[in-house]
Amino acid sequence: MIPNRLALVLAVPLAAGLALPFAGLRANRIAAAEPVWLWQALGAPAAIGIALLAVLTVMWGRVLAAPALAAWLALMGVVAHRLTAGGPDFARVSPGAGFWLGAVALALLLADALAQRRPGPVARLTWLAAAWAALALLLQGWGHVSILQEYAARYMTFWAEAQRHLALALGSFAGAVLVGVPLGVLIQRRAGWRGPVMGTLTAIQTVPSIALFGLLILPLGWLATHVPMARAVGIGGIGMAPAFVALFLYALLPIVTNTVAGLRGIPASVAEAARGMGLSPRQRLARVDIPLALPVILTGARIVLVQNIGLATIGALIGAGGFGTFVFQGLGQTAPDLILLGALPTVALAFSAQVVFDALIDLLPGARA
Amino acid sequence: MIGLNHLSKHYGDTKAVDDVSLTIDKGSVVAIVGTSGSGKSTLLRLVNRLIEPTSGHVTLDGQDTRALPAFELRRRIGYVIQDHGLFPHWTVARNIATVPRLLGWSKARIEARVEELLTLLSLDPAAIGPRFPHQLSGGQMQRVGVARALAAEPELLLMDEPFGALDPVLRGKAQADLRAIQRTLGTTILLVTHDMAEAIALSDRIAVMRAGRVEQFAPPAEILARPATDFVRALVGEGERAFRYLSLTPVGSLAEAGAAEGAPLPADATAAEALNALIWRGTESLALEGGGRVTRSALLRAGHP
């Protein structure tokens, strides 16, 4: 079996992953890490065995990528368990550069193996669900890995922040879709409005996110002090409201742009036929224009959803909560594991949202015409 | 009966359609022929009010069409366009059901109608009905476009270059099919084409348009025999006039008693086809199906008014 070109390229980071420190051992959670190589943790014979398995994985990447990645993650749990056994309670084992490099190489190998099969939308959703199930299972074995210890110390707040993060990202996303699509339809019909609307949205997009939060603190704070109703529903200068508004504003431009592009992409003959058949303006919009523009609109929505999940972390800076809370706490305490506790779930969420959305687009009837 | 009464459409100083009046008899086929920019498509779109006229109006069975909202009027008028404009996200059956659904027909009635139309257009309902437009050939798409336009039994069928996107072989077949369907259903058709041969083959009357005005409105034979203006004469093409004339005459009408060599010709073939066969076979006369024959001299005599 000759490995494909990508597998050969990925063999380099995989080899580096084996050669670099697999884990870092620290006396406590903020101390400097002491590198631990695989052979130190497991002994030379086991390390040689793992290296041989890595060669096999490169050769038969299509079949072995998934089990190899699972084994690699499980190995981290085993190494952590070994290094901490009998040691003091506050010693920490965190994944090292070797582990991350190897994991990324194997993940890319797996992604390539999956792409080769050209899975349909349902298959992709099934794979995603399977990946989540496998991850949940593998993390059971990570009890002695530092990130999971950070989680164990604050699992109550973790899920509360997860909920806030999702509420912030999904809520502002839904709001942007509800406003952006009608706005796109409107400016597609009234050419005169297109310039001002697009100009405003583009201008908003150029404001850096932290600056936008800052700009929103004043008007929303004013609103909270002068309108009792606003304060009653939780609107204030800091917290959820400015973060929500900022994410919503950032999300509008891609949604509106893609709505306009999708509507423009409708063939002239189809639009002509819809009028000629006697569909009323509302029926044309609901039955022909929107369904045909939907794949393009959803592409914009996907960008926004992924963007919002990522941007929502910044919301923690102004008290909006979310996974960003852990990132900024970790930065403040120079505790890298805590940063990862915020960053890794955000990445996983964004990735999953993208897979789910792409699958939904493919599931639209006639979308692949 | 459809009446176009002093229809005009002006864009600024340009008169796209300039005071056109035509009467189209129920059950007849009228072709509007003209060069590009002559206003023929604009005229067609004035009829179903895709374009509103600057002045003048259209009557449908004596009723002024301005009395209805435009989209309701269009549900009573079939519309076929060159690029067929099938809805890509709907199956063939759903495409054909477009207007019946708008009119609120029952599900059973719609299903029966879709099946009837697919069969009429020689498309297998079970095989073609569930497909999406991108899974069809060009000829099939064109036929589905016609089926969709006919679905709600329209009082009038408008066709804008309906065969323009087909290759010559398919076009000939599609024209013959349309003629047959029109005879079966008795639909009134107003058709736009730039191809005089197509107009002659399909229509009962031809309106020749130039710069927004109708230069002549007459049956094909008269257009050929007595072109009213130099423009009509040029459009008819003097080089092919005799053959076009022959193409209007069924060979059966030239039959005489007697026998002839060779395979008999169908009696509904045109005189042009008969002359072609005669030249190719190198004979003096041709046998006809159902008895009798047609001679060379009879064919030559039929080639001019």
XYZ file of C-alpha atoms in Angstrom:
674
model
C 0.000 0.000 0.000
C 1.428 3.364 -1.077
C 0.345 6.204 1.184
C -1.040 9.279 -0.542
C 0.895 12.491 -0.760
C -0.889 14.164 2.116
C -0.172 11.201 4.417
C 3.522 11.473 3.536
C 3.483 15.197 4.316
C 1.662 14.555 7.598
C 4.271 11.948 8.511
C 6.612 14.864 9.297
C 4.512 16.495 12.084
C 3.570 13.028 13.308
C 7.264 12.092 13.623
C 7.928 15.445 15.284
C 5.052 14.700 17.633
C 6.766 11.505 18.686
C 10.129 13.235 19.073
C 8.966 16.324 20.988
C 7.916 16.256 24.653
C 4.593 14.445 24.875
C 3.561 16.050 28.150
C 4.630 18.696 30.616
C 4.896 17.992 34.322
C 4.445 20.880 36.721
C 4.771 21.050 40.462
C 1.550 23.090 40.589
C -0.881 24.625 38.101
C 1.061 27.818 37.394
C 4.643 26.536 37.731
C 6.904 26.144 34.669
C 6.495 22.811 32.900
C 9.178 20.157 32.897
C 9.133 18.291 29.558
C 8.350 14.576 29.566
C 9.053 12.449 26.486
C 6.991 9.404 25.581
C 9.848 6.982 26.333
C 10.372 8.559 29.730
C 6.750 8.120 30.642
C 6.186 4.637 29.217
C 9.640 3.107 28.730
C 11.599 2.556 25.530
C 9.828 -0.648 24.294
C 6.374 0.926 24.480
C 7.647 4.070 22.742
C 9.151 1.985 19.917
C 5.873 0.113 19.591
C 3.962 3.384 19.325
C 6.410 4.638 16.663
C 5.835 1.458 14.625
C 2.072 1.941 14.914
C 2.555 5.514 13.674
C 4.327 4.174 10.554
C 1.409 1.798 9.933
C -1.027 4.701 10.357
C 0.746 6.696 7.651
C 0.703 3.635 5.341
C -2.975 2.793 5.913
C -4.212 6.243 6.857
C -7.694 5.765 5.422
C -8.493 2.883 7.714
C -6.333 3.620 10.724
C -6.716 7.397 11.104
C -9.791 7.210 13.353
C -8.568 4.462 15.736
C -5.091 6.049 15.784
C -6.483 9.442 16.827
C -8.607 7.787 19.528
C -5.580 5.823 20.752
C -3.449 8.989 20.771
C -6.017 10.789 22.967
C -6.319 7.763 25.254
C -2.506 7.644 25.509
C -2.525 11.146 26.990
C -4.829 9.925 29.758
C -2.577 6.945 30.447
C 0.599 9.068 30.530
C -1.024 11.590 32.874
C -2.169 8.819 35.162
C 1.356 7.312 35.287
C 3.132 10.609 35.903
C 0.864 11.653 38.755
C 0.602 8.237 40.441
C 1.996 8.510 43.965
C 2.961 12.168 43.497
C 1.581 15.220 45.334
C -2.059 16.164 44.638
C -1.332 19.567 43.159
C 1.171 18.349 40.546
C -0.224 18.812 37.051
C 0.332 16.990 33.760
C -0.611 18.997 30.701
C -0.404 17.925 27.052
C 2.943 18.907 25.501
C 3.924 20.152 22.076
C 4.446 16.561 20.881
C 0.922 15.571 21.854
C -0.672 18.573 20.103
C 1.386 18.147 16.921
C 0.565 14.444 16.732
C -3.123 15.087 17.424
C -3.334 17.732 14.700
C -1.505 15.470 12.201
C -3.838 12.566 12.966
C -6.914 14.799 12.827
C -5.864 16.050 9.383
C -5.227 12.468 8.283
C -8.708 11.554 9.501
C -10.269 14.561 7.772
C -8.577 13.535 4.526
C -9.705 9.920 4.941
C -13.289 11.099 5.446
C -13.145 13.517 2.524
C -11.941 10.705 0.249
C -15.186 8.846 0.922
C -17.248 11.888 -0.093
C -19.807 11.261 2.618
C -23.338 12.549 2.113
C -24.915 15.025 4.550
C -26.497 12.350 6.735
C -23.221 10.425 6.903
C -21.364 13.585 7.922
C -23.851 14.269 10.728
C -23.491 10.660 11.859
C -19.701 11.007 11.894
C -19.975 14.193 13.912
C -22.246 12.545 16.487
C -19.885 9.576 16.638
C -16.922 11.928 17.147
C -18.686 13.654 20.058
C -19.586 10.310 21.619
C -15.998 9.064 21.221
C -14.626 12.292 22.686
C -16.964 12.088 25.699
C -15.829 8.516 26.239
C -12.101 9.276 25.855
C -12.248 12.246 28.208
C -13.374 9.836 30.949
C -9.778 8.617 30.887
C -8.363 12.155 31.158
C -9.035 12.536 34.882
C -5.354 13.233 35.576
C -4.825 15.629 32.670
C -4.597 19.228 33.791
C -7.356 20.615 31.563
C -9.836 18.138 32.994
C -8.684 18.958 36.486
C -9.437 22.606 35.813
C -12.831 21.444 34.587
C -13.416 19.298 37.686
C -12.678 22.293 39.881
C -15.390 24.369 38.233
C -17.715 22.077 36.310
C -20.782 23.898 37.617
C -19.637 27.252 36.193
C -18.352 25.471 33.048
C -21.832 24.383 31.979
C -23.382 27.689 33.032
C -20.815 29.545 30.903
C -21.400 27.056 28.069
C -25.084 27.936 28.161
C -24.358 31.655 28.173
C -21.894 31.226 25.333
C -24.444 29.351 23.232
C -27.213 31.794 24.120
C -25.013 34.717 23.130
C -23.739 33.200 19.878
C -26.998 31.567 18.758
C -29.250 34.386 19.942
C -27.339 37.099 18.113
C -27.114 34.780 15.097
C -30.885 34.215 15.049
C -31.491 37.920 15.443
C -29.145 38.705 12.566
C -30.910 36.173 10.312
C -34.342 37.520 11.242
C -33.293 41.077 10.447
C -30.641 40.491 7.777
C -32.661 38.375 5.336
C -35.605 40.803 5.087
C -33.111 43.671 4.866
C -31.334 41.878 2.002
C -34.642 41.307 0.192
C -35.531 44.953 0.652
C -32.307 46.437 -0.688
C -32.300 43.957 -3.583
C -35.646 45.484 -4.613
C -34.799 49.120 -3.903
C -31.502 49.832 -5.561
C -31.358 53.297 -3.984
C -31.157 51.870 -0.450
C -28.375 49.444 -1.267
C -25.480 51.926 -1.076
C -26.343 53.460 2.329
C -27.243 50.125 3.969
C -24.172 48.267 2.696
C -21.957 51.244 3.516
C -23.196 51.354 7.114
C -22.799 47.609 7.608
C -19.310 47.632 6.113
C -18.344 50.528 8.374
C -19.548 48.579 11.429
C -17.523 45.570 10.281
C -14.341 47.648 10.260
C -14.695 48.674 13.941
C -12.524 46.331 16.069
C -14.634 44.182 18.371
C -13.340 45.528 21.668
C -13.821 49.096 20.422
C -17.394 48.258 19.428
C -18.094 46.881 22.911
C -16.722 50.107 24.320
C -18.844 52.217 21.976
C -21.965 50.330 23.026
C -21.379 50.751 26.755
C -22.395 54.426 26.662
C -25.736 54.272 24.828
C -26.833 51.046 26.530
C -25.800 52.372 29.925
C -27.822 55.516 29.251
C -30.765 53.344 28.238
C -30.498 51.326 31.448
C -30.477 54.421 33.672
C -33.265 56.262 31.874
C -35.633 53.496 30.788
C -36.701 51.299 33.707
C -38.129 48.711 31.303
C -34.713 48.245 29.684
C -33.034 47.557 32.991
C -35.827 45.168 33.942
C -35.075 42.962 30.896
C -31.360 43.008 31.664
C -30.116 45.727 29.338
C -27.114 47.599 30.662
C -23.821 49.164 29.662
C -21.933 45.992 30.455
C -22.972 42.350 30.484
C -24.970 40.396 27.931
C -26.658 43.332 26.140
C -23.666 45.119 24.543
C -22.073 41.793 23.605
C -25.338 40.645 22.043
C -25.744 43.880 20.090
C -22.135 43.846 18.896
C -22.310 40.234 17.678
C -25.635 40.982 16.021
C -24.183 43.981 14.188
C -21.121 42.032 13.014
C -23.381 39.241 11.772
C -25.574 41.506 9.665
C -23.124 42.236 6.855
C -22.469 38.617 5.766
C -26.174 37.758 6.015
C -27.309 40.780 4.015
C -24.535 40.406 1.416
C -25.331 36.750 0.872
C -29.071 37.348 0.708
C -28.520 39.926 -2.033
C -26.066 37.619 -3.861
C -28.454 34.670 -3.587
C -31.372 36.644 -4.973
C -29.214 37.984 -7.802
C -28.172 34.454 -8.701
C -31.727 33.431 -9.579
C -31.819 32.863 -13.352
C -33.720 35.595 -15.193
C -35.841 32.965 -16.945
C -36.986 31.500 -13.617
C -37.941 34.925 -12.273
C -39.750 35.642 -15.551
C -41.595 32.316 -15.395
C -42.653 32.927 -11.792
C -44.207 36.248 -12.790
C -45.640 34.830 -15.991
C -47.301 31.905 -14.177
C -49.211 34.368 -12.012
C -47.495 34.045 -8.630
C -48.258 37.106 -6.528
C -45.240 39.101 -5.272
C -45.488 37.442 -1.862
C -45.780 33.957 -3.380
C -42.760 34.621 -5.602
C -40.719 35.569 -2.561
C -41.823 32.654 -0.382
C -41.969 29.881 -2.984
C -39.296 30.783 -5.521
C -36.905 33.582 -4.528
C -36.095 32.587 -0.952
C -35.889 28.816 -1.592
C -33.563 29.369 -4.560
C -31.405 31.891 -2.729
C -31.360 29.728 0.388
C -28.101 27.819 -0.275
C -26.241 31.123 -0.661
C -28.026 32.697 2.325
C -27.170 29.656 4.428
C -23.533 29.889 3.361
C -23.534 33.409 4.783
C -25.362 32.182 7.882
C -22.730 29.500 8.374
C -19.931 32.060 8.263
C -21.813 34.151 10.799
C -22.549 31.264 13.134
C -18.902 30.166 13.219
C -17.765 33.778 13.540
C -20.211 34.434 16.403
C -19.188 31.332 18.333
C -15.593 32.542 18.167
C -16.304 36.239 18.811
C -18.553 35.460 21.770
C -15.403 34.676 23.785
C -14.494 38.379 23.680
C -17.847 39.138 25.338
C -16.386 37.900 28.623
C -14.282 41.095 28.728
C -17.389 43.175 29.392
C -19.051 40.686 31.678
C -21.157 38.823 29.158
C -19.888 35.413 30.318
C -19.288 32.487 28.008
C -16.168 30.377 27.473
C -14.189 33.595 27.221
C -14.469 33.844 31.001
C -12.020 30.924 31.353
C -9.714 32.309 28.684
C -9.391 35.681 30.402
C -9.187 34.157 33.891
C -6.456 31.860 32.622
C -4.584 34.787 31.077
C -4.841 36.669 34.336
C -3.593 33.749 36.407
C -1.019 32.651 33.799
C -2.724 29.250 33.932
C -2.534 27.877 30.390
C -4.801 24.927 31.197
C -7.598 27.272 32.155
C -7.150 29.151 28.860
C -7.490 25.855 27.021
C -10.610 24.994 29.013
C -12.197 28.051 27.418
C -10.586 27.814 23.984
C -10.977 24.116 23.138
C -14.779 23.921 23.624
C -15.126 27.092 21.537
C -13.181 25.512 18.685
C -15.159 22.276 18.960
C -18.449 24.174 18.920
C -17.476 26.284 15.920
C -16.301 23.196 14.028
C -19.498 21.288 14.828
C -21.691 24.223 13.834
C -19.934 24.318 10.479
C -20.417 20.594 9.832
C -24.088 20.709 10.843
C -24.753 23.756 8.698
C -23.020 22.352 5.613
C -25.033 19.170 5.965
C -28.259 21.158 6.224
C -27.399 23.062 3.043
C -26.820 19.787 1.204
C -30.085 18.386 2.488
C -32.111 21.122 0.762
C -34.128 19.626 -2.102
C -32.741 20.481 -5.519
C -29.883 22.402 -3.931
C -27.248 20.479 -5.850
C -28.617 21.403 -9.284
C -61.554 35.750 -29.062
C -58.602 37.878 -28.005
C -58.502 41.518 -29.000
C -55.430 43.744 -28.921
C -56.782 47.281 -29.154
C -54.426 50.106 -30.067
C -51.669 48.793 -27.824
C -48.642 51.053 -27.423
C -45.607 50.875 -25.196
C -43.251 53.819 -25.182
C -39.933 54.029 -23.377
C -39.125 57.718 -23.430
C -39.014 58.597 -27.117
C -38.688 54.983 -28.235
C -41.897 53.372 -29.373
C -41.305 49.683 -28.634
C -44.885 48.903 -29.607
C -46.754 51.488 -31.617
C -50.547 51.347 -31.898
C -50.983 47.627 -32.596
C -54.456 46.179 -33.070
C -54.972 42.475 -33.764
C -57.879 40.079 -33.381
C -57.079 36.466 -32.621
C -59.856 33.953 -33.247
C -60.570 31.352 -30.604
C -58.708 28.120 -31.320
C -56.352 29.659 -33.865
C -52.584 30.008 -33.869
C -51.120 33.444 -34.543
C -47.396 33.989 -34.986
C -45.713 37.343 -34.475
C -42.622 37.455 -36.695
C -39.994 40.150 -36.783
C -36.319 40.892 -36.492
C -34.822 41.459 -33.058
C -35.839 44.812 -31.646
C -39.060 44.849 -33.634
C -41.129 44.852 -30.446
C -42.558 41.366 -30.839
C -41.617 40.127 -27.339
C -42.812 43.382 -25.813
C -46.147 42.963 -27.579
C -46.482 39.438 -26.183
C -45.698 40.608 -22.656
C -48.296 43.362 -22.943
C -50.930 40.646 -23.378
C -50.348 39.042 -19.951
C -49.398 42.405 -18.453
C -45.832 41.471 -17.581
C -45.470 44.929 -19.097
C -48.231 47.482 -18.678
C -49.093 49.329 -21.906
C -48.615 53.080 -22.275
C -52.011 53.108 -23.965
C -54.544 50.680 -25.381
C -55.847 47.489 -23.811
C -56.428 43.773 -24.342
C -59.749 41.963 -24.232
C -60.153 38.297 -23.415
C -63.559 37.012 -24.575
C -64.771 40.593 -24.647
C -63.600 41.263 -21.054
C -61.123 44.067 -20.505
C -58.090 42.425 -18.869
C -57.392 45.563 -16.846
C -60.370 44.569 -14.678
C -58.295 41.832 -12.987
C -55.157 42.030 -10.829
C -52.248 41.194 -13.152
C -51.260 37.984 -11.362
C -54.812 36.630 -11.506
C -54.973 37.381 -15.216
C -51.697 35.494 -15.781
C -53.121 32.354 -14.187
C -55.643 32.261 -17.052
C -52.953 32.681 -19.697
C -50.288 30.041 -20.326
C -46.747 31.328 -20.792
C -43.823 29.506 -22.393
C -40.377 31.117 -22.702
C -37.257 30.180 -24.622
C -35.171 29.145 -21.599
C -38.264 27.352 -20.246
C -37.676 28.858 -16.754
C -38.520 25.649 -14.903
C -38.247 26.048 -11.127
C -35.030 24.176 -10.316
C -36.022 23.330 -6.737
C -39.272 21.619 -7.722
C -39.838 18.270 -9.401
C -41.303 18.105 -12.889
C -44.732 17.192 -11.457
C -44.604 20.112 -8.995
C -43.534 22.461 -11.799
C -46.487 21.432 -13.937
C -48.802 21.800 -10.940
C -47.736 25.443 -10.391
C -50.862 27.208 -11.652
C -53.417 24.549 -10.594
C -52.022 24.839 -7.065
C -52.325 28.624 -7.206
C -55.937 28.144 -8.285
C -56.558 25.780 -5.383
C -57.406 22.655 -7.354
C -57.863 19.465 -5.340
C -54.849 17.180 -4.991
C -56.501 14.388 -6.964
C -57.442 16.712 -9.809
C -53.899 18.102 -9.966
C -52.354 14.640 -10.014
C -54.679 13.490 -12.780
C -53.954 16.645 -14.812
C -50.170 16.303 -14.434
C -50.308 12.691 -15.586
C -52.556 13.573 -18.501
C -50.241 16.363 -19.684
C -47.036 14.339 -19.333
C -48.638 11.569 -21.386
C -49.869 14.088 -23.961
C -46.307 15.385 -24.365
C -44.970 11.805 -24.630
C -43.183 11.906 -21.279
C -43.536 8.920 -18.960
C -45.322 10.263 -15.832
C -43.815 7.636 -13.513
C -40.256 8.183 -14.745
C -40.196 11.932 -15.476
C -42.692 13.291 -12.919
C -40.482 12.877 -9.826
C -37.311 14.191 -11.509
C -35.783 17.603 -11.016
C -35.317 19.874 -14.064
C -31.523 19.499 -14.086
C -31.991 15.767 -14.664
C -33.807 16.343 -17.982
C -32.550 16.788 -21.541
C -33.117 20.080 -23.354
C -36.019 18.664 -25.348
C -37.661 17.255 -22.228
C -37.315 20.577 -20.386
C -38.960 22.364 -23.290
C -41.892 19.928 -23.239
C -42.285 20.248 -19.470
C -42.370 24.030 -19.972
C -45.259 23.592 -22.427
C -47.028 21.162 -20.084
C -46.720 23.643 -17.205
C -48.193 26.424 -19.342
C -51.130 24.220 -20.381
C -51.810 22.841 -16.900
C -54.718 25.040 -15.859
C -56.474 24.824 -19.247
C -55.634 28.428 -20.144
C -57.836 30.440 -22.489
C -54.708 31.600 -24.299
C -51.182 30.269 -24.599
C -48.360 32.783 -25.080
C -45.079 31.404 -26.395
C -41.905 33.500 -26.661
C -39.423 31.786 -28.987
C -40.471 28.467 -27.449
C -38.163 26.361 -29.613
C -35.246 28.786 -29.789
C -33.002 26.710 -27.538
C -33.526 23.417 -29.403
C -31.362 21.928 -32.153
C -32.936 21.749 -35.648
C -33.987 18.082 -35.384
C -35.665 18.532 -31.998
C -37.202 21.797 -33.151
C -38.951 20.137 -36.093
C -40.308 17.438 -33.796
C -41.402 19.972 -31.168
C -43.222 22.037 -33.816
C -45.086 18.986 -35.092
C -45.988 17.982 -31.524
C -47.256 21.458 -30.727
C -49.441 21.482 -33.841
C -50.873 18.083 -32.875
C -51.536 19.163 -29.281
C -53.109 22.394 -30.449
C -55.472 20.422 -32.710
C -56.365 18.076 -29.839
C -56.980 20.758 -27.211
C -58.107 23.607 -29.473
C -55.965 26.051 -27.478
C -55.606 29.590 -28.793
C -51.905 30.332 -29.237
C -50.007 33.580 -29.710
C -46.419 32.782 -30.582
C -43.353 34.953 -31.092
C -40.592 33.816 -33.424
C -37.918 35.325 -35.639
C -38.071 32.271 -37.914
C -40.509 32.738 -40.833
C -40.401 29.016 -41.650
C -41.534 28.222 -38.109
C -44.337 30.781 -38.354
C -45.492 29.320 -41.678
C -45.385 25.769 -40.350
C -47.331 26.498 -37.159
C -49.746 29.339 -37.589
C -53.096 30.205 -39.099
C -52.200 33.872 -39.329
C -48.921 35.731 -39.196
C -48.330 39.261 -37.920
C -45.107 40.708 -39.310
C -43.675 43.373 -37.016
C -41.120 46.048 -37.684
C -40.144 48.985 -35.416
C -43.135 48.456 -33.145
C -45.759 48.345 -35.904
C -47.535 45.461 -37.622
C -46.681 45.613 -41.333
C -48.974 42.789 -42.387
C -51.441 40.503 -40.619
C -52.586 37.699 -42.894
C -52.649 33.910 -43.378
C -49.270 32.389 -44.385
C -50.313 31.793 -47.994
C -51.201 35.416 -48.441
C -47.998 36.617 -46.782
C -46.088 34.465 -49.284
C -48.190 35.383 -52.307
C -48.727 39.061 -51.651
C -46.211 40.528 -49.212
C -47.554 43.958 -48.276
C -44.186 45.706 -47.976
C -40.572 45.246 -49.026
C -39.748 44.329 -45.425
C -42.239 41.443 -45.435
C -40.914 40.344 -48.844
C -37.354 40.326 -47.480
C -38.411 38.413 -44.369
C -40.229 35.772 -46.411
C -37.022 35.262 -48.379
C -37.670 35.326 -52.138
C -35.097 32.603 -52.672
C -37.234 30.068 -50.812
C -40.691 31.369 -51.538
C -41.812 28.505 -53.766
C -40.706 25.867 -51.267
C -42.379 27.684 -48.391
C -45.525 27.838 -50.453
C -45.313 24.121 -51.138
C -44.805 23.481 -47.444
C -48.276 24.948 -46.839
C -50.011 22.518 -49.222
C -50.871 18.975 -48.095
C -49.930 16.564 -50.844
C -53.331 14.876 -50.547
C -54.955 17.935 -52.064
C -52.930 17.445 -55.285
C -53.752 13.735 -55.662
C -55.123 12.297 -58.863
C -56.245 8.793 -59.803
C -53.578 6.401 -60.997
C -50.634 4.348 -59.810
C -46.934 5.062 -59.348
C -43.749 3.187 -58.527
C -42.042 3.191 -55.152
C -43.056 3.407 -51.490
C -46.273 5.416 -51.003
C -46.074 8.793 -49.217
C -48.385 9.588 -46.269
C -51.314 11.700 -47.475
C -50.667 14.379 -44.808
C -47.100 14.989 -45.993
C -46.562 18.464 -47.434
C -46.085 19.144 -51.117
C -42.560 20.333 -50.294
C -41.734 16.926 -48.829
C -43.301 15.259 -51.863
C -41.216 17.327 -54.284
C -38.110 16.493 -52.330
C -38.920 12.760 -52.538
C -39.683 13.064 -56.246
C -36.363 14.771 -57.037
C -34.414 12.348 -54.892
C -36.026 9.265 -56.407
C -35.778 10.707 -59.922
C -39.345 9.738 -60.848
C -42.237 11.502 -62.544
C -44.889 10.646 -59.967
C -45.299 9.355 -56.426
C -47.806 6.908 -54.958
C -49.809 8.090 -51.955
C -50.977 6.071 -48.996
C -54.650 5.300 -49.362
C -54.438 5.241 -53.174
C -53.879 7.739 -55.946
C -50.711 9.529 -56.985
C -49.229 12.955 -57.360
C -47.359 14.005 -60.486
C -44.402 16.264 -60.996
C -46.368 18.830 -62.951
C -49.059 19.005 -60.247
C -46.344 19.640 -57.650
C -44.660 22.348 -59.742
C -47.992 24.057 -60.378
C -48.649 24.114 -56.631
C -45.391 26.009 -56.018
C -46.832 29.433 -56.772
C -50.179 31.117 -56.136
